[in-house]
PDB file of C-alpha atoms in Angstrom:
ATOM      1  CA  SER M  12     -23.862  41.704 -92.930  1.00 67.00           C
ATOM      2  CA  ASP M  13     -21.791  44.879 -92.370  1.00 90.00           C
ATOM      3  CA  ALA M  14     -19.006  43.760 -90.032  1.00 93.00           C
ATOM      4  CA  LYS M  15     -17.640  47.293 -89.555  1.00 94.00           C
ATOM      5  CA  TYR M  16     -21.073  48.587 -88.507  1.00 93.00           C
ATOM      6  CA  ARG M  17     -21.663  45.659 -86.136  1.00 93.00           C
ATOM      7  CA  ALA M  18     -18.265  46.189 -84.519  1.00 95.00           C
ATOM      8  CA  ARG M  19     -18.955  49.914 -84.045  1.00 95.00           C
ATOM      9  CA  ARG M  20     -22.383  49.224 -82.589  1.00 93.00           C
ATOM     10  CA  SER M  21     -20.859  46.698 -80.192  1.00 94.00           C
ATOM     11  CA  GLU M  22     -18.225  49.266 -79.184  1.00 95.00           C
ATOM     12  CA  ILE M  23     -20.941  51.818 -78.329  1.00 95.00           C
ATOM     13  CA  ALA M  24     -23.034  49.203 -76.505  1.00 94.00           C
ATOM     14  CA  THR M  25     -19.975  48.408 -74.378  1.00 94.00           C
ATOM     15  CA  ILE M  26     -19.723  52.097 -73.476  1.00 92.00           C
ATOM     16  CA  ALA M  27     -23.327  51.967 -72.234  1.00 92.00           C
ATOM     17  CA  LEU M  28     -22.563  48.887 -70.148  1.00 93.00           C
ATOM     18  CA  SER M  29     -19.863  50.825 -68.290  1.00 92.00           C
ATOM     19  CA  PHE M  30     -22.491  53.232 -66.919  1.00 93.00           C
ATOM     20  CA  ARG M  31     -23.243  53.114 -63.196  1.00 92.00           C
ATOM     21  CA  HIS M  32     -26.386  54.751 -61.808  1.00 87.00           C
ATOM     22  CA  GLY M  33     -25.605  58.070 -60.201  1.00 87.00           C
ATOM     23  CA  GLY M  34     -22.558  58.603 -62.405  1.00 92.00           C
ATOM     24  CA  GLU M  35     -22.039  60.572 -65.587  1.00 95.00           C
ATOM     25  CA  ILE M  36     -23.298  58.966 -68.774  1.00 96.00           C
ATOM     26  CA  PRO M  37     -20.230  58.100 -70.877  1.00 95.00           C
ATOM     27  CA  ARG M  38     -19.771  60.274 -73.944  1.00 95.00           C
ATOM     28  CA  VAL M  39     -19.510  58.804 -77.428  1.00 96.00           C
ATOM     29  CA  GLU M  40     -17.270  60.269 -80.112  1.00 96.00           C
ATOM     30  CA  TYR M  41     -19.450  59.820 -83.193  1.00 97.00           C
ATOM     31  CA  THR M  42     -17.972  59.301 -86.639  1.00 96.00           C
ATOM     32  CA  GLU M  43     -18.636  61.507 -89.665  1.00 97.00           C
ATOM     33  CA  VAL M  44     -20.792  58.712 -91.133  1.00 96.00           C
ATOM     34  CA  GLU M  45     -22.898  58.569 -87.959  1.00 96.00           C
ATOM     35  CA  VAL M  46     -23.319  62.354 -87.953  1.00 97.00           C
ATOM     36  CA  GLY M  47     -24.360  62.172 -91.612  1.00 97.00           C
ATOM     37  CA  THR M  48     -26.974  59.532 -90.767  1.00 96.00           C
ATOM     38  CA  TRP M  49     -28.274  61.720 -87.919  1.00 97.00           C
ATOM     39  CA  ARG M  50     -28.404  64.786 -90.198  1.00 97.00           C
ATOM     40  CA  GLU M  51     -30.329  62.963 -92.923  1.00 96.00           C
ATOM     41  CA  ALA M  52     -32.858  61.537 -90.455  1.00 96.00           C
ATOM     42  CA  TYR M  53     -33.174  64.885 -88.639  1.00 96.00           C
ATOM     43  CA  GLU M  54     -33.949  66.748 -91.864  1.00 96.00           C
ATOM     44  CA  ASN M  55     -36.394  64.135 -93.174  1.00 95.00           C
ATOM     45  CA  LEU M  56     -38.189  63.653 -89.870  1.00 95.00           C
ATOM     46  CA  THR M  57     -38.413  67.380 -89.139  1.00 94.00           C
ATOM     47  CA  GLU M  58     -40.253  67.803 -92.425  1.00 94.00           C
ATOM     48  CA  LEU M  59     -42.586  64.865 -91.690  1.00 95.00           C
ATOM     49  CA  HIS M  60     -43.291  66.106 -88.165  1.00 95.00           C
ATOM     50  CA  GLU M  61     -44.829  69.300 -89.512  1.00 93.00           C
ATOM     51  CA  SER M  62     -47.722  67.387 -91.049  1.00 95.00           C
ATOM     52  CA  LEU M  63     -47.845  64.204 -88.959  1.00 97.00           C
ATOM     53  CA  ALA M  64     -46.806  64.932 -85.362  1.00 96.00           C
ATOM     54  CA  CYS M  65     -49.141  66.096 -82.629  1.00 97.00           C
ATOM     55  CA  GLU M  66     -48.908  69.674 -81.376  1.00 96.00           C
ATOM     56  CA  GLU M  67     -47.365  68.640 -78.048  1.00 96.00           C
ATOM     57  CA  TYR M  68     -44.518  66.880 -79.844  1.00 95.00           C
ATOM     58  CA  LYS M  69     -43.936  69.779 -82.215  1.00 96.00           C
ATOM     59  CA  THR M  70     -43.858  72.253 -79.321  1.00 96.00           C
ATOM     60  CA  ALA M  71     -41.387  70.134 -77.344  1.00 94.00           C
ATOM     61  CA  PHE M  72     -39.198  69.538 -80.404  1.00 94.00           C
ATOM     62  CA  LYS M  73     -39.075  73.253 -81.201  1.00 95.00           C
ATOM     63  CA  ARG M  74     -38.080  73.977 -77.604  1.00 95.00           C
ATOM     64  CA  LEU M  75     -35.273  71.399 -77.755  1.00 95.00           C
ATOM     65  CA  ALA M  76     -34.052  72.883 -81.040  1.00 95.00           C
ATOM     66  CA  HIS M  77     -34.358  76.471 -79.795  1.00 96.00           C
ATOM     67  CA  ASP M  78     -32.385  75.616 -76.649  1.00 96.00           C
ATOM     68  CA  ARG M  79     -29.762  73.902 -78.877  1.00 95.00           C
ATOM     69  CA  VAL M  80     -30.205  70.592 -77.081  1.00 95.00           C
ATOM     70  CA  ILE M  81     -30.715  68.873 -80.427  1.00 96.00           C
ATOM     71  CA  LYS M  82     -29.158  70.138 -83.651  1.00 96.00           C
ATOM     72  CA  PRO M  83     -29.185  68.862 -87.214  1.00 96.00           C
ATOM     73  CA  ASP M  84     -25.393  68.633 -87.508  1.00 96.00           C
ATOM     74  CA  GLU M  85     -24.471  67.223 -84.115  1.00 97.00           C
ATOM     75  CA  ILE M  86     -25.555  64.018 -82.409  1.00 97.00           C
ATOM     76  CA  PRO M  87     -26.556  64.884 -78.849  1.00 97.00           C
ATOM     77  CA  GLN M  88     -24.761  63.321 -75.932  1.00 97.00           C
ATOM     78  CA  LEU M  89     -27.083  61.464 -73.549  1.00 97.00           C
ATOM     79  CA  GLN M  90     -25.694  63.250 -70.492  1.00 97.00           C
ATOM     80  CA  ASP M  91     -26.557  66.647 -72.010  1.00 97.00           C
ATOM     81  CA  LEU M  92     -30.059  65.456 -72.926  1.00 96.00           C
ATOM     82  CA  SER M  93     -30.521  63.916 -69.499  1.00 97.00           C
ATOM     83  CA  ASP M  94     -29.451  67.114 -67.719  1.00 97.00           C
ATOM     84  CA  TYR M  95     -31.924  69.122 -69.797  1.00 97.00           C
ATOM     85  CA  LEU M  96     -34.790  66.663 -69.271  1.00 96.00           C
ATOM     86  CA  THR M  97     -34.124  66.429 -65.546  1.00 97.00           C
ATOM     87  CA  GLU M  98     -34.291  70.205 -65.232  1.00 96.00           C
ATOM     88  CA  LYS M  99     -37.504  70.471 -67.275  1.00 95.00           C
ATOM     89  CA  THR M 100     -39.386  67.281 -66.367  1.00 96.00           C
ATOM     90  CA  ASN M 101     -37.574  65.434 -63.573  1.00 97.00           C
ATOM     91  CA  PHE M 102     -37.001  62.530 -66.003  1.00 97.00           C
ATOM     92  CA  ARG M 103     -33.488  61.334 -66.701  1.00 96.00           C
ATOM     93  CA  LEU M 104     -31.897  59.089 -69.281  1.00 97.00           C
ATOM     94  CA  CYS M 105     -30.076  55.840 -68.675  1.00 96.00           C
ATOM     95  CA  PRO M 106     -27.863  54.367 -71.396  1.00 97.00           C
ATOM     96  CA  VAL M 107     -28.628  50.800 -72.432  1.00 96.00           C
ATOM     97  CA  ALA M 108     -26.826  48.413 -74.760  1.00 94.00           C
ATOM     98  CA  GLY M 109     -29.914  47.472 -76.777  1.00 93.00           C
ATOM     99  CA  LEU M 110     -33.516  46.439 -76.568  1.00 92.00           C
ATOM    100  CA  VAL M 111     -34.873  46.385 -73.005  1.00 94.00           C
ATOM    101  CA  ALA M 112     -37.540  43.908 -71.882  1.00 96.00           C
ATOM    102  CA  ALA M 113     -41.001  45.479 -71.538  1.00 96.00           C
ATOM    103  CA  ARG M 114     -41.066  44.838 -67.793  1.00 97.00           C
ATOM    104  CA  ASP M 115     -37.699  46.568 -67.297  1.00 96.00           C
ATOM    105  CA  PHE M 116     -38.706  49.456 -69.560  1.00 96.00           C
ATOM    106  CA  LEU M 117     -41.903  50.066 -67.583  1.00 97.00           C
ATOM    107  CA  ALA M 118     -40.060  49.750 -64.275  1.00 97.00           C
ATOM    108  CA  CYS M 119     -37.640  52.451 -65.432  1.00 96.00           C
ATOM    109  CA  LEU M 120     -40.502  54.751 -66.403  1.00 97.00           C
ATOM    110  CA  ALA M 121     -42.058  54.267 -62.956  1.00 97.00           C
ATOM    111  CA  PHE M 122     -38.904  55.871 -61.526  1.00 97.00           C
ATOM    112  CA  ARG M 123     -38.802  58.634 -64.166  1.00 97.00           C
ATOM    113  CA  VAL M 124     -35.920  57.037 -66.041  1.00 97.00           C
ATOM    114  CA  PHE M 125     -35.962  56.572 -69.805  1.00 96.00           C
ATOM    115  CA  PRO M 126     -33.623  53.841 -71.104  1.00 96.00           C
ATOM    116  CA  CYS M 127     -31.885  55.036 -74.259  1.00 96.00           C
ATOM    117  CA  THR M 128     -29.351  53.535 -76.645  1.00 95.00           C
ATOM    118  CA  GLN M 129     -26.378  55.565 -77.814  1.00 95.00           C
ATOM    119  CA  TYR M 130     -25.673  53.898 -81.134  1.00 94.00           C
ATOM    120  CA  MET M 131     -26.789  55.063 -84.540  1.00 94.00           C
ATOM    121  CA  ARG M 132     -28.631  53.006 -87.120  1.00 93.00           C
ATOM    122  CA  HIS M 133     -26.861  51.841 -90.284  1.00 93.00           C
ATOM    123  CA  HIS M 134     -26.088  54.659 -92.690  1.00 92.00           C
ATOM    124  CA  ALA M 135     -27.762  52.819 -95.577  1.00 92.00           C
ATOM    125  CA  ALA M 136     -31.141  52.962 -93.772  1.00 90.00           C
ATOM    126  CA  SER M 137     -31.336  56.379 -92.112  1.00 89.00           C
ATOM    127  CA  MET M 138     -35.135  56.347 -92.092  1.00 90.00           C
ATOM    128  CA  HIS M 139     -35.660  52.854 -90.698  1.00 89.00           C
ATOM    129  CA  SER M 140     -34.233  50.586 -88.036  1.00 89.00           C
ATOM    130  CA  PRO M 141     -35.844  47.359 -86.829  1.00 87.00           C
ATOM    131  CA  GLU M 142     -34.537  47.991 -83.318  1.00 85.00           C
ATOM    132  CA  PRO M 143     -34.049  50.959 -81.006  1.00 89.00           C
ATOM    133  CA  ASP M 144     -31.338  53.516 -81.718  1.00 93.00           C
ATOM    134  CA  LEU M 145     -30.661  57.132 -80.850  1.00 94.00           C
ATOM    135  CA  ILE M 146     -32.708  58.443 -83.786  1.00 95.00           C
ATOM    136  CA  HIS M 147     -35.716  56.383 -82.707  1.00 93.00           C
ATOM    137  CA  GLU M 148     -35.469  57.521 -79.125  1.00 92.00           C
ATOM    138  CA  VAL M 149     -34.611  61.210 -79.612  1.00 93.00           C
ATOM    139  CA  LEU M 150     -36.143  62.315 -82.894  1.00 93.00           C
TER     140      LEU M 150
END
């Protein structure tokens, strides 16, 4: 029901559609509202992770934070995340415009590619989104 949010999400999805394999992942200039949504989710989830996440996740998250790949006050760019993951794990990210079919998702994983959206969930629901978004896929 939020036309401004839907238009922004569509704008970011269009950016993802311009990606061509082998090229640089297009960068997104996030708004102050989107950064605020990221910050709120980052802070809340970081606290929850301490008591609910497995040790492997906590170790990896701390490494990402220590290496400044993810930060509470800055939404990471997929290309930067992909470069880091490729160096550490030989996985890379591929921007997608939205939900990917299970078959396509698994096919990507078989080739060490993780499909990832670039848009942010609605600011009124920083702790929940019914569909994939950057918070879901990164945090």
